[in-house]
PDB file of C-alpha atoms in Angstrom:
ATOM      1  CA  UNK A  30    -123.004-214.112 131.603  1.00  0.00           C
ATOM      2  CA  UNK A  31    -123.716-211.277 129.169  1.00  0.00           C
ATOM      3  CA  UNK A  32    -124.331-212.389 126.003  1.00  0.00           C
ATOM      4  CA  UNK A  33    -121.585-213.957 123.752  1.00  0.00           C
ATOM      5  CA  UNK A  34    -121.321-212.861 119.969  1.00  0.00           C
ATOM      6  CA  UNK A  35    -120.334-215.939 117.623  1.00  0.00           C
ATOM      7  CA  UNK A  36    -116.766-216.891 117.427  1.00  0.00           C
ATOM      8  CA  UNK A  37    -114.870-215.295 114.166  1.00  0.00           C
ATOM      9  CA  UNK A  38    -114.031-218.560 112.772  1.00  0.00           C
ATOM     10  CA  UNK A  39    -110.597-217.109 110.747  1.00  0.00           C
ATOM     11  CA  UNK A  40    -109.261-216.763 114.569  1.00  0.00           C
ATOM     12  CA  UNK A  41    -108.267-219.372 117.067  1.00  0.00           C
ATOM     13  CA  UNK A  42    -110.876-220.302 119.627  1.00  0.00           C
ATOM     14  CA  UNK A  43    -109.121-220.274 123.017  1.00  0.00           C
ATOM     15  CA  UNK A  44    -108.042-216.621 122.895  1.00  0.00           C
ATOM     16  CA  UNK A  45    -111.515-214.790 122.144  1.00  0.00           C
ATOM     17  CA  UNK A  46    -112.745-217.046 124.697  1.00  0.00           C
ATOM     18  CA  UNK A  47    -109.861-215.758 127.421  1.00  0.00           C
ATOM     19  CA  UNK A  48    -110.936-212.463 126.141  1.00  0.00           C
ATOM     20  CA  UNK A  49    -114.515-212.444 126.268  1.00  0.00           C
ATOM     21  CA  UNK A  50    -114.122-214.120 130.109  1.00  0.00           C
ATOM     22  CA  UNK A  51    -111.531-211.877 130.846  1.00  0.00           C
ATOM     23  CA  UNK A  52    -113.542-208.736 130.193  1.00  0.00           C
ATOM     24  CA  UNK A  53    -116.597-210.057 132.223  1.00  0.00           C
ATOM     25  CA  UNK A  54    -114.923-211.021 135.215  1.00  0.00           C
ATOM     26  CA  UNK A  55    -113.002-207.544 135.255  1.00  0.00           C
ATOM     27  CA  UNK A  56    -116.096-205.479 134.648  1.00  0.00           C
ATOM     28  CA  UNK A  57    -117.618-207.554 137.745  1.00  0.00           C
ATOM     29  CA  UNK A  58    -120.437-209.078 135.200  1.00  0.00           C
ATOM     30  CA  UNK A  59    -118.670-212.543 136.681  1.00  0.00           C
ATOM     31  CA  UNK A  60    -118.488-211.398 140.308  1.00  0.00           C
ATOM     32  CA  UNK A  61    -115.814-213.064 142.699  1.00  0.00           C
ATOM     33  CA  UNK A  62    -117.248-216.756 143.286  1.00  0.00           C
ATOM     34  CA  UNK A  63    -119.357-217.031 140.331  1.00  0.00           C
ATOM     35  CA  UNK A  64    -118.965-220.818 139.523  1.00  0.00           C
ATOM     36  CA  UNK A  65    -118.010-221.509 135.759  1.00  0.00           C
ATOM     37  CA  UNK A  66    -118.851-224.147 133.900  1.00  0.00           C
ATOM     38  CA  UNK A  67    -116.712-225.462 130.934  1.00  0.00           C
ATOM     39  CA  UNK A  68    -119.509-227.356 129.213  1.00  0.00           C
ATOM     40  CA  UNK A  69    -122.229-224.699 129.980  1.00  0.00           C
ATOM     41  CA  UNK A  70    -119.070-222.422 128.330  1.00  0.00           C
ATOM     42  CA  UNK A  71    -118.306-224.464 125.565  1.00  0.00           C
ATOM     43  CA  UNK A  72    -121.745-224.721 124.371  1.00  0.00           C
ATOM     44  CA  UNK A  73    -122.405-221.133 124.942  1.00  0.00           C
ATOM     45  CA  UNK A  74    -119.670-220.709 122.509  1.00  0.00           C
ATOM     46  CA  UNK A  75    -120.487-223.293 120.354  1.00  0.00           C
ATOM     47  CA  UNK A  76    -116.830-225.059 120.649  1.00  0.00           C
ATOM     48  CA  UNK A  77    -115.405-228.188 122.283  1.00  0.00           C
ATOM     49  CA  UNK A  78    -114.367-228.173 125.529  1.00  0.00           C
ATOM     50  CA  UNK A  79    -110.977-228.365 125.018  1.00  0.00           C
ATOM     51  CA  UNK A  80    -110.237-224.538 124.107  1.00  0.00           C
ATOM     52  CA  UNK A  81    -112.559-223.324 126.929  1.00  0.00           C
ATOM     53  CA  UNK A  82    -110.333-225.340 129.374  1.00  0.00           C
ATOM     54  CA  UNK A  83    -107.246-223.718 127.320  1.00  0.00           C
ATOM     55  CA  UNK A  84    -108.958-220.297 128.414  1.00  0.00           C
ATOM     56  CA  UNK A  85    -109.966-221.356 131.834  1.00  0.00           C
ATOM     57  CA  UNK A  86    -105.935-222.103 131.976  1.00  0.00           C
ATOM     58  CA  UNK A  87    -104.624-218.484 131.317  1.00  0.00           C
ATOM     59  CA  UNK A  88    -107.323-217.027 133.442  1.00  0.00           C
ATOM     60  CA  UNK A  89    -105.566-219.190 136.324  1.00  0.00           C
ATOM     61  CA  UNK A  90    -102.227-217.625 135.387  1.00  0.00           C
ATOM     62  CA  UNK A  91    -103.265-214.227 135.665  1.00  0.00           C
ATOM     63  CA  UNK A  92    -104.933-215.339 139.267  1.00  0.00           C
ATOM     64  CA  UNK A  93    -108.936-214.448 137.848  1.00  0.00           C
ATOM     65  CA  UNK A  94    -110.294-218.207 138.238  1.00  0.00           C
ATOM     66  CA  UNK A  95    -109.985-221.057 141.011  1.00  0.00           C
ATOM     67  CA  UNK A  96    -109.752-224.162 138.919  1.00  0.00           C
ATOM     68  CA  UNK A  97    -110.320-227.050 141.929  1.00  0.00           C
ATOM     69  CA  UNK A  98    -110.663-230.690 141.678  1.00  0.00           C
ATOM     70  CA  UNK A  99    -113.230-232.637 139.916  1.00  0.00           C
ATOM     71  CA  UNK A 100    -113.306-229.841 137.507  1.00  0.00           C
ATOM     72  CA  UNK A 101    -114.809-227.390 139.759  1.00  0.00           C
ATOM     73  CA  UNK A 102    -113.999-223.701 138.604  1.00  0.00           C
ATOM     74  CA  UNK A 103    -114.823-220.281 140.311  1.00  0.00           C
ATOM     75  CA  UNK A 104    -114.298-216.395 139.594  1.00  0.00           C
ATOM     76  CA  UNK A 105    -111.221-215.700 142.314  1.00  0.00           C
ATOM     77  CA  UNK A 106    -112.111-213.348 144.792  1.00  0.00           C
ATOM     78  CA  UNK A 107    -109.830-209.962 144.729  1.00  0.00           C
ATOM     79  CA  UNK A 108    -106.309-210.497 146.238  1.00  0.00           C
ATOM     80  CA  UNK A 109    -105.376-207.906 147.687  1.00  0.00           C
ATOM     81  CA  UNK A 110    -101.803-208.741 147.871  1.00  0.00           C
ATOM     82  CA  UNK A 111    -102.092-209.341 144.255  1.00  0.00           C
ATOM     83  CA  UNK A 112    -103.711-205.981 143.637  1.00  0.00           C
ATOM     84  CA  UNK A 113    -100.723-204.064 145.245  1.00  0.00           C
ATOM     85  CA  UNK A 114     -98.176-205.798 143.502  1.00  0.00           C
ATOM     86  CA  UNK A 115     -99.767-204.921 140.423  1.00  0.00           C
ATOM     87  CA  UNK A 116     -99.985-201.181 141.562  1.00  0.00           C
ATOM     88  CA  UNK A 117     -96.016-201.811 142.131  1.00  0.00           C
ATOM     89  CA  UNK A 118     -95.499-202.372 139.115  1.00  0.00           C
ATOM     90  CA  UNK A 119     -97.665-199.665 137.202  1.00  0.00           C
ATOM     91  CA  UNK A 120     -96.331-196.854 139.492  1.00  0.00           C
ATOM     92  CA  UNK A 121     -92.716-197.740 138.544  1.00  0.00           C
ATOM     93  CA  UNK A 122     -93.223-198.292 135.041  1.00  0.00           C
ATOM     94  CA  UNK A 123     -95.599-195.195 134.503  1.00  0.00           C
ATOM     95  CA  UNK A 124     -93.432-192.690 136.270  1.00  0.00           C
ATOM     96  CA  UNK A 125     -90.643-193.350 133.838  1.00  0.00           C
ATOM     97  CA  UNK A 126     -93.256-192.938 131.129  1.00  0.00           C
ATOM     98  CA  UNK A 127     -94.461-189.548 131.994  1.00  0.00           C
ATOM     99  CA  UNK A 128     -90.902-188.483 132.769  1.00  0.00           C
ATOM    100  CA  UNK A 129     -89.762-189.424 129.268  1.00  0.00           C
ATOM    101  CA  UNK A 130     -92.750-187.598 128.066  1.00  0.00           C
ATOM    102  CA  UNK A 131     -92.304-184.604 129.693  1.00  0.00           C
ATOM    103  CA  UNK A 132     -88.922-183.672 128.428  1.00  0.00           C
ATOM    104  CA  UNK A 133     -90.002-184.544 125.222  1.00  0.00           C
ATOM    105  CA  UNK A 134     -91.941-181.592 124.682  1.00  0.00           C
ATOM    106  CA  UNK A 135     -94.522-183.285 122.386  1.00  0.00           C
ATOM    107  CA  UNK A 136     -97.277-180.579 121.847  1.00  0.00           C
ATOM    108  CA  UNK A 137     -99.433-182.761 119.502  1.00  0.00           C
ATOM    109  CA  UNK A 138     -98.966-185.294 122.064  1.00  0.00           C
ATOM    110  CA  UNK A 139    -100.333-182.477 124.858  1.00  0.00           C
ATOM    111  CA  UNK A 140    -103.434-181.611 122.573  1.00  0.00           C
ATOM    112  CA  UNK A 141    -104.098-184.793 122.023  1.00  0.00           C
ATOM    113  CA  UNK A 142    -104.103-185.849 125.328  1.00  0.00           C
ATOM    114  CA  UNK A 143    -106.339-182.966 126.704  1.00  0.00           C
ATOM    115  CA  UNK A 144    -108.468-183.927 124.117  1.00  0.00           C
ATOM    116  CA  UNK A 145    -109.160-188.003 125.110  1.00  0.00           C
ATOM    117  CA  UNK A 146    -109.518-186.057 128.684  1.00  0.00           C
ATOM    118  CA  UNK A 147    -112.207-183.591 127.359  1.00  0.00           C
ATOM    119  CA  UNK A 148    -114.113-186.676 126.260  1.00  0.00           C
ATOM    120  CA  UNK A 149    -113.628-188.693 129.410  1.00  0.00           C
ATOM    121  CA  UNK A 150    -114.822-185.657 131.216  1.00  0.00           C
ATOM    122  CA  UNK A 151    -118.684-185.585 129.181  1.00  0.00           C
ATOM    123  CA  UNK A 152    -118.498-189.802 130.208  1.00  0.00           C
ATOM    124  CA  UNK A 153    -117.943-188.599 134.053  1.00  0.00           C
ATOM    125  CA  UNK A 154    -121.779-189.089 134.413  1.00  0.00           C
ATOM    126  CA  UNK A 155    -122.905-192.048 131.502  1.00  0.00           C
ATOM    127  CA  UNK A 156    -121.853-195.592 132.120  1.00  0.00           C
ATOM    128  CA  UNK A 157    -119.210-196.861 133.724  1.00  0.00           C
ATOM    129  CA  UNK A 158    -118.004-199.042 130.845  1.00  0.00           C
ATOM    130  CA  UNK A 159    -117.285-196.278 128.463  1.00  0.00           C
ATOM    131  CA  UNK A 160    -115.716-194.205 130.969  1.00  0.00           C
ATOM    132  CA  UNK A 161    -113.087-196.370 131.612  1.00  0.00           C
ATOM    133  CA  UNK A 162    -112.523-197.063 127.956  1.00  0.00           C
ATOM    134  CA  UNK A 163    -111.283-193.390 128.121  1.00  0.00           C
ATOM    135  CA  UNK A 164    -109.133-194.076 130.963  1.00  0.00           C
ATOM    136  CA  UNK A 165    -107.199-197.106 129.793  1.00  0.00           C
ATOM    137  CA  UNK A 166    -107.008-194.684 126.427  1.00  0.00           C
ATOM    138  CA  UNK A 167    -105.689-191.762 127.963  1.00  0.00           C
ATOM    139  CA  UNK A 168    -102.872-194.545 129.612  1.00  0.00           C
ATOM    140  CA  UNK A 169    -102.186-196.612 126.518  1.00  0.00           C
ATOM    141  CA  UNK A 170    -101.964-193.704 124.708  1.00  0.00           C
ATOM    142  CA  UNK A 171     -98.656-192.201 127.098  1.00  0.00           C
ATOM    143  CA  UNK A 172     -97.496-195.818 127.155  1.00  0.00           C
ATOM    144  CA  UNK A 173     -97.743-195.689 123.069  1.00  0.00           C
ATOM    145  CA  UNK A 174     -96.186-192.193 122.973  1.00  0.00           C
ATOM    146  CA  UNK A 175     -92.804-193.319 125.191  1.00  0.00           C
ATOM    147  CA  UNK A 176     -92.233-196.090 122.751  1.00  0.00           C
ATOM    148  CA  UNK A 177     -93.562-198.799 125.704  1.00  0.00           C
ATOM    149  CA  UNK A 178     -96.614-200.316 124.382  1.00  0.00           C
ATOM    150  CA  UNK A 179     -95.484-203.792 124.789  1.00  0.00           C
ATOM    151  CA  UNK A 180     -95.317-202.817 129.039  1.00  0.00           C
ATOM    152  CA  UNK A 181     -98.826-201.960 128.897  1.00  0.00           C
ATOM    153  CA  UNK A 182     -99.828-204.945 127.638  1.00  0.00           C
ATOM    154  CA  UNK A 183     -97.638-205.974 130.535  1.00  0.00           C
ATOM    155  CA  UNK A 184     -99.741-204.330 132.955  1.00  0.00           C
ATOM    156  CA  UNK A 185    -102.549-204.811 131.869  1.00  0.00           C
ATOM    157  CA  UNK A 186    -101.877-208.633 131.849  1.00  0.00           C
ATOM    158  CA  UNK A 187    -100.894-207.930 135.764  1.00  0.00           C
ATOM    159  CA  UNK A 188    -103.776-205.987 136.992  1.00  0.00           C
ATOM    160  CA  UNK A 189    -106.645-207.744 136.899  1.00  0.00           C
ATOM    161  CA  UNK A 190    -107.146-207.823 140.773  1.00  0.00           C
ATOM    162  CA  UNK A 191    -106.879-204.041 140.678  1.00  0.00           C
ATOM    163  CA  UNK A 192    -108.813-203.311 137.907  1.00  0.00           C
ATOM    164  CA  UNK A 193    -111.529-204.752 139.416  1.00  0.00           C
ATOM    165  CA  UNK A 194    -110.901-202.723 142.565  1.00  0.00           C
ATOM    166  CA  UNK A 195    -110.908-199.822 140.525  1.00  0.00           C
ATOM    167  CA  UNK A 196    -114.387-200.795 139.255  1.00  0.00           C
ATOM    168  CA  UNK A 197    -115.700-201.388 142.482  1.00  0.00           C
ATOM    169  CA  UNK A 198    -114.556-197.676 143.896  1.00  0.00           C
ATOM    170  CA  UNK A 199    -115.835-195.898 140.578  1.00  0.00           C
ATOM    171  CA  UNK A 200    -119.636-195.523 141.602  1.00  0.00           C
ATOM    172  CA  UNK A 201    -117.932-193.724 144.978  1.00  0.00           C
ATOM    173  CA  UNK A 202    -118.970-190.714 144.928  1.00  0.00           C
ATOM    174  CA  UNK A 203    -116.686-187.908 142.948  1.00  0.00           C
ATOM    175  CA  UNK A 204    -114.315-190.120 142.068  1.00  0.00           C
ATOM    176  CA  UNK A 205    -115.245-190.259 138.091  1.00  0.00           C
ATOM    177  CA  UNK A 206    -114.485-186.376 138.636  1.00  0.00           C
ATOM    178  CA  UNK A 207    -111.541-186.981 140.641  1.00  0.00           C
ATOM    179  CA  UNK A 208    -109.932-189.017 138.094  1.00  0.00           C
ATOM    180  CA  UNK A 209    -110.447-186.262 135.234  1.00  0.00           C
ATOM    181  CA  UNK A 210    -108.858-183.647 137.435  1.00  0.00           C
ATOM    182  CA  UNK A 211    -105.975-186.260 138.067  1.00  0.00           C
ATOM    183  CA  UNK A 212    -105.816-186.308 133.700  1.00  0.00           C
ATOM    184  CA  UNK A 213    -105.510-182.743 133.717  1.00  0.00           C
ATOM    185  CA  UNK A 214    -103.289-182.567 136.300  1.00  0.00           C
ATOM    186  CA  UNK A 215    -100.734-184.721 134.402  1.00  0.00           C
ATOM    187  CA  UNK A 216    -101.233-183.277 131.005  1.00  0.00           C
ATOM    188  CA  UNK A 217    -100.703-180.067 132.348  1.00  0.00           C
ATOM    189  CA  UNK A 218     -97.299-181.014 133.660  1.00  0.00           C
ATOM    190  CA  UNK A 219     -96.491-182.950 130.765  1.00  0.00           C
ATOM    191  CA  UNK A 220     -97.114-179.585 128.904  1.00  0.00           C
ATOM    192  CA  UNK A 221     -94.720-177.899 130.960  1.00  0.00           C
ATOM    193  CA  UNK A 222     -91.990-180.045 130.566  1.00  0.00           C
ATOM    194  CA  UNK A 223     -91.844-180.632 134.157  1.00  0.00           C
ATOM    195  CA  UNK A 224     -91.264-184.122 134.940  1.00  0.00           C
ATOM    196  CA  UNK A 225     -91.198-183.953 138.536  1.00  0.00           C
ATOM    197  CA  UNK A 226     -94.744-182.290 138.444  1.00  0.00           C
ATOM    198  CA  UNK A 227     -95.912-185.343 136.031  1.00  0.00           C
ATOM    199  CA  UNK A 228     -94.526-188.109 138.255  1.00  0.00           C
ATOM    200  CA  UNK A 229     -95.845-185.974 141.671  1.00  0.00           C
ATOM    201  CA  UNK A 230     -99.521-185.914 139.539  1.00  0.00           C
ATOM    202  CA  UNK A 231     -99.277-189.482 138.377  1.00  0.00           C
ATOM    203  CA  UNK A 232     -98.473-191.108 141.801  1.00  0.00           C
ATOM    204  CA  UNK A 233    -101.169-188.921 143.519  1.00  0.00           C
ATOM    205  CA  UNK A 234    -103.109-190.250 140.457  1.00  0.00           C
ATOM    206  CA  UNK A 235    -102.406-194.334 140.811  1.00  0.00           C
ATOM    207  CA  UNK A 236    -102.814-194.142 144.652  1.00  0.00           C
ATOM    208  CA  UNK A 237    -106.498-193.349 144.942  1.00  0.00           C
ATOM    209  CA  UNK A 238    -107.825-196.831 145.055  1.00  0.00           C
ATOM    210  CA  UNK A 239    -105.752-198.563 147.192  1.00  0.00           C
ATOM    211  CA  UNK A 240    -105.962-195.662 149.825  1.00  0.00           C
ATOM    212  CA  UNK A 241    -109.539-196.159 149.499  1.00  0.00           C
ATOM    213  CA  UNK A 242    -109.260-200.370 150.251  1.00  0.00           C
ATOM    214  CA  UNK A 243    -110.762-200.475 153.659  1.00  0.00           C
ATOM    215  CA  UNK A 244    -114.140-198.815 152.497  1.00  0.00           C
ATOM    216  CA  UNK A 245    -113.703-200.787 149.432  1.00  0.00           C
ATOM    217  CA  UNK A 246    -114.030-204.205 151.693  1.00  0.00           C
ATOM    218  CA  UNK A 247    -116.484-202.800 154.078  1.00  0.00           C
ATOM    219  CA  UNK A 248    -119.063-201.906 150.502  1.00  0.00           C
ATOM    220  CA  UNK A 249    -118.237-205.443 149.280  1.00  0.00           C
ATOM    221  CA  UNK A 250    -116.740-207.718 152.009  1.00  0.00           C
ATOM    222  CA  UNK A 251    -117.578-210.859 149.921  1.00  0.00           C
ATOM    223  CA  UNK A 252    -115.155-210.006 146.897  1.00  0.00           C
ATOM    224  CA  UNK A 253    -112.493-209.425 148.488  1.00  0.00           C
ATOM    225  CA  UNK A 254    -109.392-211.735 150.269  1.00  0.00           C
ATOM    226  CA  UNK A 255    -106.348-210.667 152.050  1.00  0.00           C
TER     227      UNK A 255
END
């Protein structure tokens, strides 16, 4: 597990512990089946057990960990089914974003927008980690803009099984690239005021993954479950 700063004392325990799990299992540091251990956990942490099984808790809502008998707990495996449920959801709320935002006619909104996609566009080739920063940016930030930031928090909460996808396809080759042009594409459209454009661009945009499933599994047959 990568290695844990100390807790900030002024906050409760439980959720910087969901947090700092949550991020590891969905950047893949805590592959599918990695066996967790609450006291290994706790004292990493330097905490009782009792808010590292409060963490262990919501990770089993949002379908990340296998919590089994005797204790026994496990990074879940990527759900498919799971995964495209989530997509369901994103497609149908983010189309009704970028439709609201298009006939808004925001043009500090538009520059600021091809600006975050300038930046993720010199990230296309560093580390994955900061690269997708930029992404979920360039999202929350359309989300923020349509008055909807509580339903990204939404999604976000939802997508864990396709965010991990989504890490698993980025090394594929062109598809950091792929997803800039996607940006553009959208901003562009956005800038336009053409909403059908945006939510043609978006959908085109939120589909690449899942079209890309079965190579997916065949790369990494071990993470994944139907």
């Amino acid at each position: 597990m990568k290695t844990i700063h100390k807790l900030d004392r002024t906050r409760q325990a439980a959720p910087q512990v969901f947090g700092w799990l949550r991020e590891a299992i969905i950047s893949l540091e805590l592959a599918p089946g990695t066996p967790l251990s609450r006291a290994e956990i706790a004292e990493r942490f330097e905490l009782s057990q009792t808010p590292v099984r409060d963490a262990l808790m919501q990770l089993r809502q949002e379908g990340l960990v296998d919590i089994f008998a005797q204790h026994a707990t496990r990074v879940s495996r990527i759900d498919l089914p799971s995964a495209e449920q989530a997509q369901f959801l994103r497609c149908a709320i983010e189309l009704e974003v970028v439709r609201t935002l298009a006939l808004a006619g925001d043009g500090a909104l538009h520059a600021r927008l091809r600006s975050m996609v300038d930046v993720q566009a010199a990230l296309a080739t560093s580390g994955a980690e900061e690269f997708i920063a930029a992404d979920q940016a360039f999202h929350r930030t359309m989300y923020e803009a349509a008055g909807a930031p509580d339903l990204y928090e939404l999604v976000r909460r939802r997508s864990g099984h396709l965010d991990r996808l989504r890490r698993l396809d980025l090394p594929s080759a062109g598809n950091a690239e792929r997803v800039v042009r996607d940006h553009r594409r959208i901003v562009e459209a956005l800038a336009s005021g053409a909403p059908d454009a945006a939510q043609a661009a978006l959908r085109a945009h939120l589909s690449g993954t899942l079209s890309r499933v079965t190579d997916i599994r065949q790369r990494h047959p071990e993470y994944i479950t139907d």
